[in-house]
PDB file of C-alpha atoms in Angstrom:
ATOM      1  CA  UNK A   1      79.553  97.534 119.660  1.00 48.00           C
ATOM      2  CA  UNK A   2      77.165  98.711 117.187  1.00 57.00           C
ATOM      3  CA  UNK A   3      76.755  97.102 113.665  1.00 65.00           C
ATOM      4  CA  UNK A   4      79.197  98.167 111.008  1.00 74.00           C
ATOM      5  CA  UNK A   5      77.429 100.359 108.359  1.00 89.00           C
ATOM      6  CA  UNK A   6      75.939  99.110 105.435  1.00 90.00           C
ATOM      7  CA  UNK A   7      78.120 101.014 103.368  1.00 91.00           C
ATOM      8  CA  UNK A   8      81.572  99.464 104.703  1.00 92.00           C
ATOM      9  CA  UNK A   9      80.485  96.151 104.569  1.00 92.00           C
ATOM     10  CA  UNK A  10      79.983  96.797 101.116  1.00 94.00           C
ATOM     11  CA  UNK A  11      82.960  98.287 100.296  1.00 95.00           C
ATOM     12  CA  UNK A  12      85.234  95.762 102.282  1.00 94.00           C
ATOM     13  CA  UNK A  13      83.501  93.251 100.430  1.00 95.00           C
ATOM     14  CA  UNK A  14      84.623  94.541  97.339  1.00 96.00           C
ATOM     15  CA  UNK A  15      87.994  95.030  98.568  1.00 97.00           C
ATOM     16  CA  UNK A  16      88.000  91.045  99.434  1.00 97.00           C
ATOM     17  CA  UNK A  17      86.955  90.033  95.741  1.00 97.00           C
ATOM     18  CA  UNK A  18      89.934  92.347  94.521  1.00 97.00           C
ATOM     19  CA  UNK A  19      92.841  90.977  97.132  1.00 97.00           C
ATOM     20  CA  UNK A  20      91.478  87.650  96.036  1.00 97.00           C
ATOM     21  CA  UNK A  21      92.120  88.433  92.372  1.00 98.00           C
ATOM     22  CA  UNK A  22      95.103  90.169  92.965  1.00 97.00           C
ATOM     23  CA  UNK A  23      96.524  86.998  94.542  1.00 97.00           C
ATOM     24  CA  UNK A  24      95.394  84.779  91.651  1.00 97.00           C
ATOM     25  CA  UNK A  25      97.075  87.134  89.385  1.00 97.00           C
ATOM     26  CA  UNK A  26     100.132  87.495  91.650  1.00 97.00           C
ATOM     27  CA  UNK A  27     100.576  83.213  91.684  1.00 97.00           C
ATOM     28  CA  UNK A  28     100.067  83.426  87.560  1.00 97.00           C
ATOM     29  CA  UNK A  29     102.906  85.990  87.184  1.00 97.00           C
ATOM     30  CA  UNK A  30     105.180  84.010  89.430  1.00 96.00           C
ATOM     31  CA  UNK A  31     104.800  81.194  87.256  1.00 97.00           C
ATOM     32  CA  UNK A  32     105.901  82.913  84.087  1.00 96.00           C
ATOM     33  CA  UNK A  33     108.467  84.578  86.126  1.00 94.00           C
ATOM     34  CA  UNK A  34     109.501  80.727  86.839  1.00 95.00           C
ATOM     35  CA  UNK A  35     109.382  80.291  83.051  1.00 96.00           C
ATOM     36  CA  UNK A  36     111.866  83.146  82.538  1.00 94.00           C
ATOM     37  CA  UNK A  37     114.054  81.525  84.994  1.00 92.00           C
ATOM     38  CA  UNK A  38     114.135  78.299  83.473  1.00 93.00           C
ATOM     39  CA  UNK A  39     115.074  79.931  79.762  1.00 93.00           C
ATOM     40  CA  UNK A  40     118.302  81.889  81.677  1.00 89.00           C
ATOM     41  CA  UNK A  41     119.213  79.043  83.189  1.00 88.00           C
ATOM     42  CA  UNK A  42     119.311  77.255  79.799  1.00 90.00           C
ATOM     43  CA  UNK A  43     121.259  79.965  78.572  1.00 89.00           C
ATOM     44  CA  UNK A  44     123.414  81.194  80.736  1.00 83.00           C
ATOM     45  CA  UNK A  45     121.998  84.495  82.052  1.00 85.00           C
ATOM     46  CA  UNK A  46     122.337  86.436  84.796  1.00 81.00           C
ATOM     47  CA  UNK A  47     118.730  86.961  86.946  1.00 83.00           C
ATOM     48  CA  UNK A  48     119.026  90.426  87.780  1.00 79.00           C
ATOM     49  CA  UNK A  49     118.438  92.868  84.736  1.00 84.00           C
ATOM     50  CA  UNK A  50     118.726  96.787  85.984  1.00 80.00           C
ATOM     51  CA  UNK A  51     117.679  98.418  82.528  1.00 87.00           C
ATOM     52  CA  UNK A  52     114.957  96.075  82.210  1.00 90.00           C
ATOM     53  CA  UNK A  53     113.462  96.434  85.626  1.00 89.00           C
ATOM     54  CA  UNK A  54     113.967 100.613  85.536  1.00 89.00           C
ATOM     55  CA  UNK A  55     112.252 100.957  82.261  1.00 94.00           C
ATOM     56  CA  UNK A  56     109.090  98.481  83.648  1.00 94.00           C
ATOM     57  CA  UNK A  57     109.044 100.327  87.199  1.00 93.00           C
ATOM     58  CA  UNK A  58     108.726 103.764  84.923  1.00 95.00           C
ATOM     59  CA  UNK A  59     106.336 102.312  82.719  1.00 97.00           C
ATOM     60  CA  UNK A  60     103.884 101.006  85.665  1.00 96.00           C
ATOM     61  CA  UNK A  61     104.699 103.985  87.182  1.00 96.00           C
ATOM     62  CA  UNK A  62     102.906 106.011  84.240  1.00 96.00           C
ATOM     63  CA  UNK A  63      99.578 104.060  84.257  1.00 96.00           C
ATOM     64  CA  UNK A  64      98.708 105.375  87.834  1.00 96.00           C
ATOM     65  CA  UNK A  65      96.419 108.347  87.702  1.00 95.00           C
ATOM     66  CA  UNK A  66      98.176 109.950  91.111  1.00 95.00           C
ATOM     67  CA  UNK A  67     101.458 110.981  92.177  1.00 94.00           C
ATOM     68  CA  UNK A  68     100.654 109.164  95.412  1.00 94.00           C
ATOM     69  CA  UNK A  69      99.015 106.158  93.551  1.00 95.00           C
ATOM     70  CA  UNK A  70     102.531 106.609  91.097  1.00 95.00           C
ATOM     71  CA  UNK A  71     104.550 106.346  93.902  1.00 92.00           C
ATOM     72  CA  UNK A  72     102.569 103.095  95.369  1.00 93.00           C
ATOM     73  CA  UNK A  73     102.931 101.698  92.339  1.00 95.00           C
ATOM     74  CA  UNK A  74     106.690 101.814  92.085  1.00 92.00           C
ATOM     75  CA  UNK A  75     106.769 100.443  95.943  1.00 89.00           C
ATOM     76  CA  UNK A  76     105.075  97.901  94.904  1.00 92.00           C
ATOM     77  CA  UNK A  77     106.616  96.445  92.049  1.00 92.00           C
ATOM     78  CA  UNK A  78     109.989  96.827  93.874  1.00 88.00           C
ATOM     79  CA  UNK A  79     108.614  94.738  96.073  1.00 86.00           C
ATOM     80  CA  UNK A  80     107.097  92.010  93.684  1.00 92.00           C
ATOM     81  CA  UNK A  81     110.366  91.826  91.164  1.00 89.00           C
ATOM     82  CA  UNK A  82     112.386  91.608  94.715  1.00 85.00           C
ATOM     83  CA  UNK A  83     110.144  88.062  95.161  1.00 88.00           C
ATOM     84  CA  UNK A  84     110.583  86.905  91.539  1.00 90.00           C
ATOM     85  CA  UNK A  85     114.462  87.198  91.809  1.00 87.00           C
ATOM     86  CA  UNK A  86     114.118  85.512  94.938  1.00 85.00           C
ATOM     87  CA  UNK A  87     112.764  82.913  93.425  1.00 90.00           C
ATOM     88  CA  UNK A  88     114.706  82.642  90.291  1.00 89.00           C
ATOM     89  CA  UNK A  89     118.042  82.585  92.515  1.00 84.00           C
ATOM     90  CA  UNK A  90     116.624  79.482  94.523  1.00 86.00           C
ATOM     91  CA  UNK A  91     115.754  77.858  91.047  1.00 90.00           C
ATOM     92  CA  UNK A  92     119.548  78.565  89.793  1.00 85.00           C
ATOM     93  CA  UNK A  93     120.833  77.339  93.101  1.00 81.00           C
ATOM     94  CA  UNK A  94     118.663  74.479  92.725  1.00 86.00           C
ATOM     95  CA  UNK A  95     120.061  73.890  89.027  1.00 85.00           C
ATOM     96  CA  UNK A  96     123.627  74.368  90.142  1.00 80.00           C
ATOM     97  CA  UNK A  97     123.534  77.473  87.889  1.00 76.00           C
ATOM     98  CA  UNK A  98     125.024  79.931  90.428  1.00 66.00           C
ATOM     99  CA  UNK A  99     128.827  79.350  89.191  1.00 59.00           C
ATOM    100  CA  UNK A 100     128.840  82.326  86.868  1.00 57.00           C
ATOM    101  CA  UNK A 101     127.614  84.734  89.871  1.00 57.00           C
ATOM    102  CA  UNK A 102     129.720  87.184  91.975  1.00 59.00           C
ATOM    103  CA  UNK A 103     128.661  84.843  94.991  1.00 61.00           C
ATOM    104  CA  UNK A 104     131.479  83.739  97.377  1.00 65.00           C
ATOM    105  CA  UNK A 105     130.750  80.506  99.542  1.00 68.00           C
ATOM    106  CA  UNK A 106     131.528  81.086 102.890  1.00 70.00           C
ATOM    107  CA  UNK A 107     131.160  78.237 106.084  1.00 76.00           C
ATOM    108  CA  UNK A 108     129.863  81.204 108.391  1.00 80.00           C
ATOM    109  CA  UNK A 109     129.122  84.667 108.087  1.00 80.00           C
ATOM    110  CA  UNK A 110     131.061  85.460 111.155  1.00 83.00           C
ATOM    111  CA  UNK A 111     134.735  84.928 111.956  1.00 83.00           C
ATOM    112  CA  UNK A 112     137.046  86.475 113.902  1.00 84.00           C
ATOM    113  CA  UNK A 113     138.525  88.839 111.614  1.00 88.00           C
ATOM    114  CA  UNK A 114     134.606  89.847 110.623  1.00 92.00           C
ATOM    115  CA  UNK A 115     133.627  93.570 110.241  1.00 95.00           C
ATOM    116  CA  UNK A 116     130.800  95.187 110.092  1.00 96.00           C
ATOM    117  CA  UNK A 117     129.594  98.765 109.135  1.00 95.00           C
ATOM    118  CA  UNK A 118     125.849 100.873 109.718  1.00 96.00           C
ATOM    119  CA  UNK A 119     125.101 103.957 108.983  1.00 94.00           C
ATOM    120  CA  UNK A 120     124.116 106.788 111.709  1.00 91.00           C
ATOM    121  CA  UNK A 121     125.827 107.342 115.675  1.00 89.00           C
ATOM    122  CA  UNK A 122     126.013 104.686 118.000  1.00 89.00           C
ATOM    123  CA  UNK A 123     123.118 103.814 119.884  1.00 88.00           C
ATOM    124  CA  UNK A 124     121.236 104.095 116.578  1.00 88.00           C
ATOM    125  CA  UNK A 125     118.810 101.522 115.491  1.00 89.00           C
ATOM    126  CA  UNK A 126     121.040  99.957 112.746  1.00 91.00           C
ATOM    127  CA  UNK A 127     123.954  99.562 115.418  1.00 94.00           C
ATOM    128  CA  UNK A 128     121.042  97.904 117.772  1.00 93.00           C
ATOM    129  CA  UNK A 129     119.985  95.291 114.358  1.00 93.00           C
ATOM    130  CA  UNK A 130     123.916  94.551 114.211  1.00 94.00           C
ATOM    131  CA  UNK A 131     124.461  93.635 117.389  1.00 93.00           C
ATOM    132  CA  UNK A 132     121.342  91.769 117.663  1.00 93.00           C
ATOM    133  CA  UNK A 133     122.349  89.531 114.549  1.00 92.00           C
ATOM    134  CA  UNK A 134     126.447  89.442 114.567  1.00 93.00           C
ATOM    135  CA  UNK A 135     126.752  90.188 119.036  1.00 92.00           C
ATOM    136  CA  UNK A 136     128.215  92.633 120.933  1.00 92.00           C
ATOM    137  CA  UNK A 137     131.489  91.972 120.627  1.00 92.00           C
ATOM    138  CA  UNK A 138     131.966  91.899 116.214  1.00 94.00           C
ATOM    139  CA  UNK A 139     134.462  94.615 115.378  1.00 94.00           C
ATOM    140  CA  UNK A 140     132.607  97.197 113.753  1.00 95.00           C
ATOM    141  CA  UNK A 141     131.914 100.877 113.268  1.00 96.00           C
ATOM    142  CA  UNK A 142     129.871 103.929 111.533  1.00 95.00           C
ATOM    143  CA  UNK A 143     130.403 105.601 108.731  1.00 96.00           C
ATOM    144  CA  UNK A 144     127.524 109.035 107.698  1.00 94.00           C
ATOM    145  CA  UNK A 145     125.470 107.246 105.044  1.00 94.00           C
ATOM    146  CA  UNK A 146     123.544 104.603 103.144  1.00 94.00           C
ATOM    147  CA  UNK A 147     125.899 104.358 100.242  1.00 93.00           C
ATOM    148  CA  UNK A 148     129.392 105.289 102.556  1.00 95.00           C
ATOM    149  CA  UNK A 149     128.445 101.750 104.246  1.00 95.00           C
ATOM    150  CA  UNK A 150     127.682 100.155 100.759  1.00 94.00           C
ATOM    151  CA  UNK A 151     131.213 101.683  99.562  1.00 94.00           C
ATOM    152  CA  UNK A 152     132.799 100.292 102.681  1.00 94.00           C
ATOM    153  CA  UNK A 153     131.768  96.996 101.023  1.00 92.00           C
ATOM    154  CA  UNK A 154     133.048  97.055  98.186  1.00 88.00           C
ATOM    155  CA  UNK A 155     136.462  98.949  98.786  1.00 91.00           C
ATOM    156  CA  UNK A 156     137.123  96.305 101.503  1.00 91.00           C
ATOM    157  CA  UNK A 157     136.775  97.983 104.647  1.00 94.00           C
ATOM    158  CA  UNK A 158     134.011  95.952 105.998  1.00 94.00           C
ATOM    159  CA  UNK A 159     132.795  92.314 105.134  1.00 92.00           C
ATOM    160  CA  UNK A 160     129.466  93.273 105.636  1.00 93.00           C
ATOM    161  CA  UNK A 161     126.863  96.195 106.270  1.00 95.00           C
ATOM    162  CA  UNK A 162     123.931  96.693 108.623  1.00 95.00           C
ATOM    163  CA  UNK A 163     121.270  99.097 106.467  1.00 93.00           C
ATOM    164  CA  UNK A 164     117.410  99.638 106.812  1.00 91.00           C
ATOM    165  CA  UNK A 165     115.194  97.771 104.347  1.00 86.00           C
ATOM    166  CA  UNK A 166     111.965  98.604 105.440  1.00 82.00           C
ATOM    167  CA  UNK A 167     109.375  99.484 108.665  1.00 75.00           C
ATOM    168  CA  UNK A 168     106.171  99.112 109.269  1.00 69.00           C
ATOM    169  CA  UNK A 169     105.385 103.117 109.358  1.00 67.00           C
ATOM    170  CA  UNK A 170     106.766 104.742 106.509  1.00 68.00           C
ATOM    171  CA  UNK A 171     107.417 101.324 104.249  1.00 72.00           C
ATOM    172  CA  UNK A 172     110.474 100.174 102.206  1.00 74.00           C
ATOM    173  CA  UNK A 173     113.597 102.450 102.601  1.00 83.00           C
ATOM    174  CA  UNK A 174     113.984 103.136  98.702  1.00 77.00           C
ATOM    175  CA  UNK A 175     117.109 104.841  98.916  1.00 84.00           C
ATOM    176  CA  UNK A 176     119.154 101.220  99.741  1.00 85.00           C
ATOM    177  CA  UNK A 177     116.460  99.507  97.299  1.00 78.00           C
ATOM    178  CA  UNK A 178     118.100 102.137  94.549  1.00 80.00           C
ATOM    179  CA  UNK A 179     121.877 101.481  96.398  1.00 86.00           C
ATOM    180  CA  UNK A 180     121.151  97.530  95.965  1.00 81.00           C
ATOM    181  CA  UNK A 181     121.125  97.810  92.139  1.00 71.00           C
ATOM    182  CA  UNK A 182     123.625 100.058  92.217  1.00 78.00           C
ATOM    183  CA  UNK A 183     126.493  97.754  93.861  1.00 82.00           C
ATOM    184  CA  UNK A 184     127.491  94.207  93.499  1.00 76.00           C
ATOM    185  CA  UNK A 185     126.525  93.475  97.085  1.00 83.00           C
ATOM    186  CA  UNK A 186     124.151  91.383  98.256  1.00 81.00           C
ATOM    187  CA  UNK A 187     121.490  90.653 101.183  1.00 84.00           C
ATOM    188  CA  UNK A 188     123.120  87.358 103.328  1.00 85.00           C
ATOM    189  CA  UNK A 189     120.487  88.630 106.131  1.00 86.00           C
ATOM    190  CA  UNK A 190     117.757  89.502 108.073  1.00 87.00           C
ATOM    191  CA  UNK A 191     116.909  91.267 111.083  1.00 90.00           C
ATOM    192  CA  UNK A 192     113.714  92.220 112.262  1.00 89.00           C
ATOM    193  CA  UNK A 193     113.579  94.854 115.764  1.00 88.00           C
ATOM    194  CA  UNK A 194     110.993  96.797 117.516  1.00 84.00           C
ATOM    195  CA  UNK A 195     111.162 100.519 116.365  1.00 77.00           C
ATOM    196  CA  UNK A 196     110.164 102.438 119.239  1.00 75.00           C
ATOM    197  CA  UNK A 197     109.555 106.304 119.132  1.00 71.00           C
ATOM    198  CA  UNK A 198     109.667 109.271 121.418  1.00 69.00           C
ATOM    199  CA  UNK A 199     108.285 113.010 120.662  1.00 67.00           C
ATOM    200  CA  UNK A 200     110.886 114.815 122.967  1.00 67.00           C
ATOM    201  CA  UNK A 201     110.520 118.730 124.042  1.00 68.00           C
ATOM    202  CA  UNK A 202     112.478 120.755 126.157  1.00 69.00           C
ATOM    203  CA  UNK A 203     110.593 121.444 129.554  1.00 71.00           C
ATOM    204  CA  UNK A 204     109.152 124.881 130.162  1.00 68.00           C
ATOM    205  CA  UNK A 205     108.494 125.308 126.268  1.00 64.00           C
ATOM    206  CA  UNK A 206     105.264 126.836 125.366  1.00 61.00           C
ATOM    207  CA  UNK A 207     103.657 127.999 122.415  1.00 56.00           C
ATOM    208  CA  UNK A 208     101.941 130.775 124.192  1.00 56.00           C
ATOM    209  CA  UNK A 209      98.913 128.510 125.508  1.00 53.00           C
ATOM    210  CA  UNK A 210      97.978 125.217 126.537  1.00 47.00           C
ATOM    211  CA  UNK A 211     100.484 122.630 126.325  1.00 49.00           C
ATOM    212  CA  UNK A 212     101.304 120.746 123.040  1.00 46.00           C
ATOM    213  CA  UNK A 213     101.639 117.796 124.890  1.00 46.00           C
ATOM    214  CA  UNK A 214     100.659 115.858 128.207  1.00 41.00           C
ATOM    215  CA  UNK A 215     102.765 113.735 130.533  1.00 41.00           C
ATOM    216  CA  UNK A 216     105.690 116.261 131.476  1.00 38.00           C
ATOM    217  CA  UNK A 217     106.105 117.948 127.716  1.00 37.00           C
ATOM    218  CA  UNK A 218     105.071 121.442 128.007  1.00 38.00           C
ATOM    219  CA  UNK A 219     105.125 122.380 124.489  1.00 38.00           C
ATOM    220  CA  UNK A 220     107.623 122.671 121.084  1.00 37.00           C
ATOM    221  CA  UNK A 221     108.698 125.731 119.574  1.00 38.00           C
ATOM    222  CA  UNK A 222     109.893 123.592 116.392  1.00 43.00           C
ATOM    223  CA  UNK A 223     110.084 119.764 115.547  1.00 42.00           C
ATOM    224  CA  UNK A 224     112.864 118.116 113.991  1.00 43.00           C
ATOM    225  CA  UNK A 225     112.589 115.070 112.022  1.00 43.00           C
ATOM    226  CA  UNK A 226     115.586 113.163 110.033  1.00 44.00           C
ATOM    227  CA  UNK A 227     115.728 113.407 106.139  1.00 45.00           C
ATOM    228  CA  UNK A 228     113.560 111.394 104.368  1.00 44.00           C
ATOM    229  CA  UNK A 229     111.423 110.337 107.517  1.00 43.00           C
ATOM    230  CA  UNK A 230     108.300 109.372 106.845  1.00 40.00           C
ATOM    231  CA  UNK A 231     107.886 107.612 110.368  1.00 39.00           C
ATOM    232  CA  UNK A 232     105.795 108.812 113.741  1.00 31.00           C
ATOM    233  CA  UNK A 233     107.416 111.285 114.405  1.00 28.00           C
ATOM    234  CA  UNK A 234     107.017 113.323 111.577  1.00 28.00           C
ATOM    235  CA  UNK A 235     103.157 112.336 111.342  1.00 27.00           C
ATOM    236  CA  UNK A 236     102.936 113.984 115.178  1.00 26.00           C
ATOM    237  CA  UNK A 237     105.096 117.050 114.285  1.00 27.00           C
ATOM    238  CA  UNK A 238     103.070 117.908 111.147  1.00 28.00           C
ATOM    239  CA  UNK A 239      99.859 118.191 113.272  1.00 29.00           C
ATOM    240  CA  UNK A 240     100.611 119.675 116.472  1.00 28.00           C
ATOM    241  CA  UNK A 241     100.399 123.388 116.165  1.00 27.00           C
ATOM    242  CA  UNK A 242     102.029 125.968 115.723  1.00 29.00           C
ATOM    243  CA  UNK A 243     105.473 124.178 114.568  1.00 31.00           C
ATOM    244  CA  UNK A 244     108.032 127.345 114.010  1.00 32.00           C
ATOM    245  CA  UNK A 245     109.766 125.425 111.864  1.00 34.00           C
ATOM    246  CA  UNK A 246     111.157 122.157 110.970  1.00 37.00           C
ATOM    247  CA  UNK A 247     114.718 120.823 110.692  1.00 39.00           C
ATOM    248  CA  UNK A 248     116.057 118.191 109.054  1.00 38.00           C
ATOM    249  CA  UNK A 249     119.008 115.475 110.262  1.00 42.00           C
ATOM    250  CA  UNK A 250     120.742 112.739 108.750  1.00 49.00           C
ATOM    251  CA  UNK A 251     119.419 110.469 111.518  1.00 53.00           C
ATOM    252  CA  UNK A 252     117.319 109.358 113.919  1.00 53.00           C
ATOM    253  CA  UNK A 253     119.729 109.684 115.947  1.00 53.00           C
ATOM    254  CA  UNK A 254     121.419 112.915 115.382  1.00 52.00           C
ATOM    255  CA  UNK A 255     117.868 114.450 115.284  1.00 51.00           C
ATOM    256  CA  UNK A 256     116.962 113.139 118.748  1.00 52.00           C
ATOM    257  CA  UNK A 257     120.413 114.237 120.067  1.00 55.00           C
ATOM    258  CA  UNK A 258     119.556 117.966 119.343  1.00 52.00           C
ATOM    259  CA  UNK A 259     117.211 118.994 122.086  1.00 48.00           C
ATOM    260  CA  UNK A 260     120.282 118.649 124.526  1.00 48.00           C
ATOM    261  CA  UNK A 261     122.889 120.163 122.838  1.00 47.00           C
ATOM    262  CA  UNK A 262     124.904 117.034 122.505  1.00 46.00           C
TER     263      UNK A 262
END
């Protein structure tokens, strides 16, 4: 393998002095963020502030010079005051300061009259996470959307809801970032699966020359993709021409359905 060019070394270097100081700044803001704790614990607050963290996310959100680099921005700082909380919750627990949250202490998540919602058809991947953390046999079932499950919640319906947090392609799902603030309901959770795609076509397709694709797939006339997808998929179907046109789906699922008629 030939040696890396001068050039990159240089500018991965840089990048390395700039993770390191963005780590040294990250460790000094958890420590104030510690401090905050500390002063709502002392006086009764709650950790979670949703005008407070809305007007900062729009306000970092300004200083970026990009809609791309805006958007980052936001993504990011979702992420980081999703740590601080974090933390602040384990310092309340740790001060017994969790009486005045909506928390109720259970001895298991799972009983027998446990049931669980997800969003999309079954043989989606949120039914797949569910049944990978509750088992096959919890009584549960599927409602159309992000916020129907998070409604199911709180009407009473279900005791708990299977929804998408983030993936290694496309990122955090904001949408149930957005739903999270929006509802009393809380991540109890986690479950972590292999996403893996397929670019399906119908056999005998063309597009009036050579193949789109190799290994059986003879071409696409159009490529669907589900709302909001940001994942493989779409990243293939936006640059393998021509595309005829482009639907959108409200899942995965449904989407990948389509080809067949079902």
């Amino acid at each position: 393998m030939s040696e890396k060019p001068a050039e990159l070394k240089a500018s991965r270097k840089k990048l390395d002095e700039i993770d390191e100081q963005i780590v040294t700044l990250f460790e000094k803001r958890m420590e104030i963020s510690e401090d905050v704790a500390r002063w709502k614990i002392a006086n009764g607050m709650q950790v979670l502030d949703r005008k407070r963290e809305k007007e900062k996310l729009h306000t970092l959100a300004d200083l970026a010079t990009s809609d791309f680099n805006r958007r980052g921005i936001t993504e990011l700082y979702e992420q980081i005051m999703a740590i601080s909380r974090k933390r602040q919750y384990q310092m309340m627990d740790e001060a017994k300061a969790l009486h005045n949250l909506p928390f109720i202490k259970v001895d298991h998540l799972v009983t027998e009259k446990t049931k669980v919602v997800y969003p999309g058809a079954a043989g989606s991947y949120s039914e797949a996470a569910m049944k990978q953390f509750f088992g096959r046999d919890i009584k549960n079932f599927s409602v159309a959307s992000f916020r129907d499950a998070m409604t199911a919640i709180e009407e009473g319906a279900a005791d708990y809801a299977v929804l998408p947090i983030e993936n290694s392609t496309a990122g955090i799902v904001s949408q149930n970032y957005d739903l999270l603030n929006e509802f009393e309901n809380y991540i109890v959770g986690e479950q972590i699966i292999p996403i893996r795609h397929c670019l399906m076509g119908v056999p005998g397709t063309t597009d009036g020359g050579a193949p789109l694709l190799a290994g059986g797939v003879h071409g696409k006339q159009r490529v669907c993709r589900a709302e909001g997808g940001r994942g493989s998929r779409h990243h293939r179907g936006r640059h393998r021409k021509p595309v005829c046109g482009r639907d959108l789906w409200p899942s995965d699922h449904q989407r990948g359905r389509e080809p067949g008629g079902e």
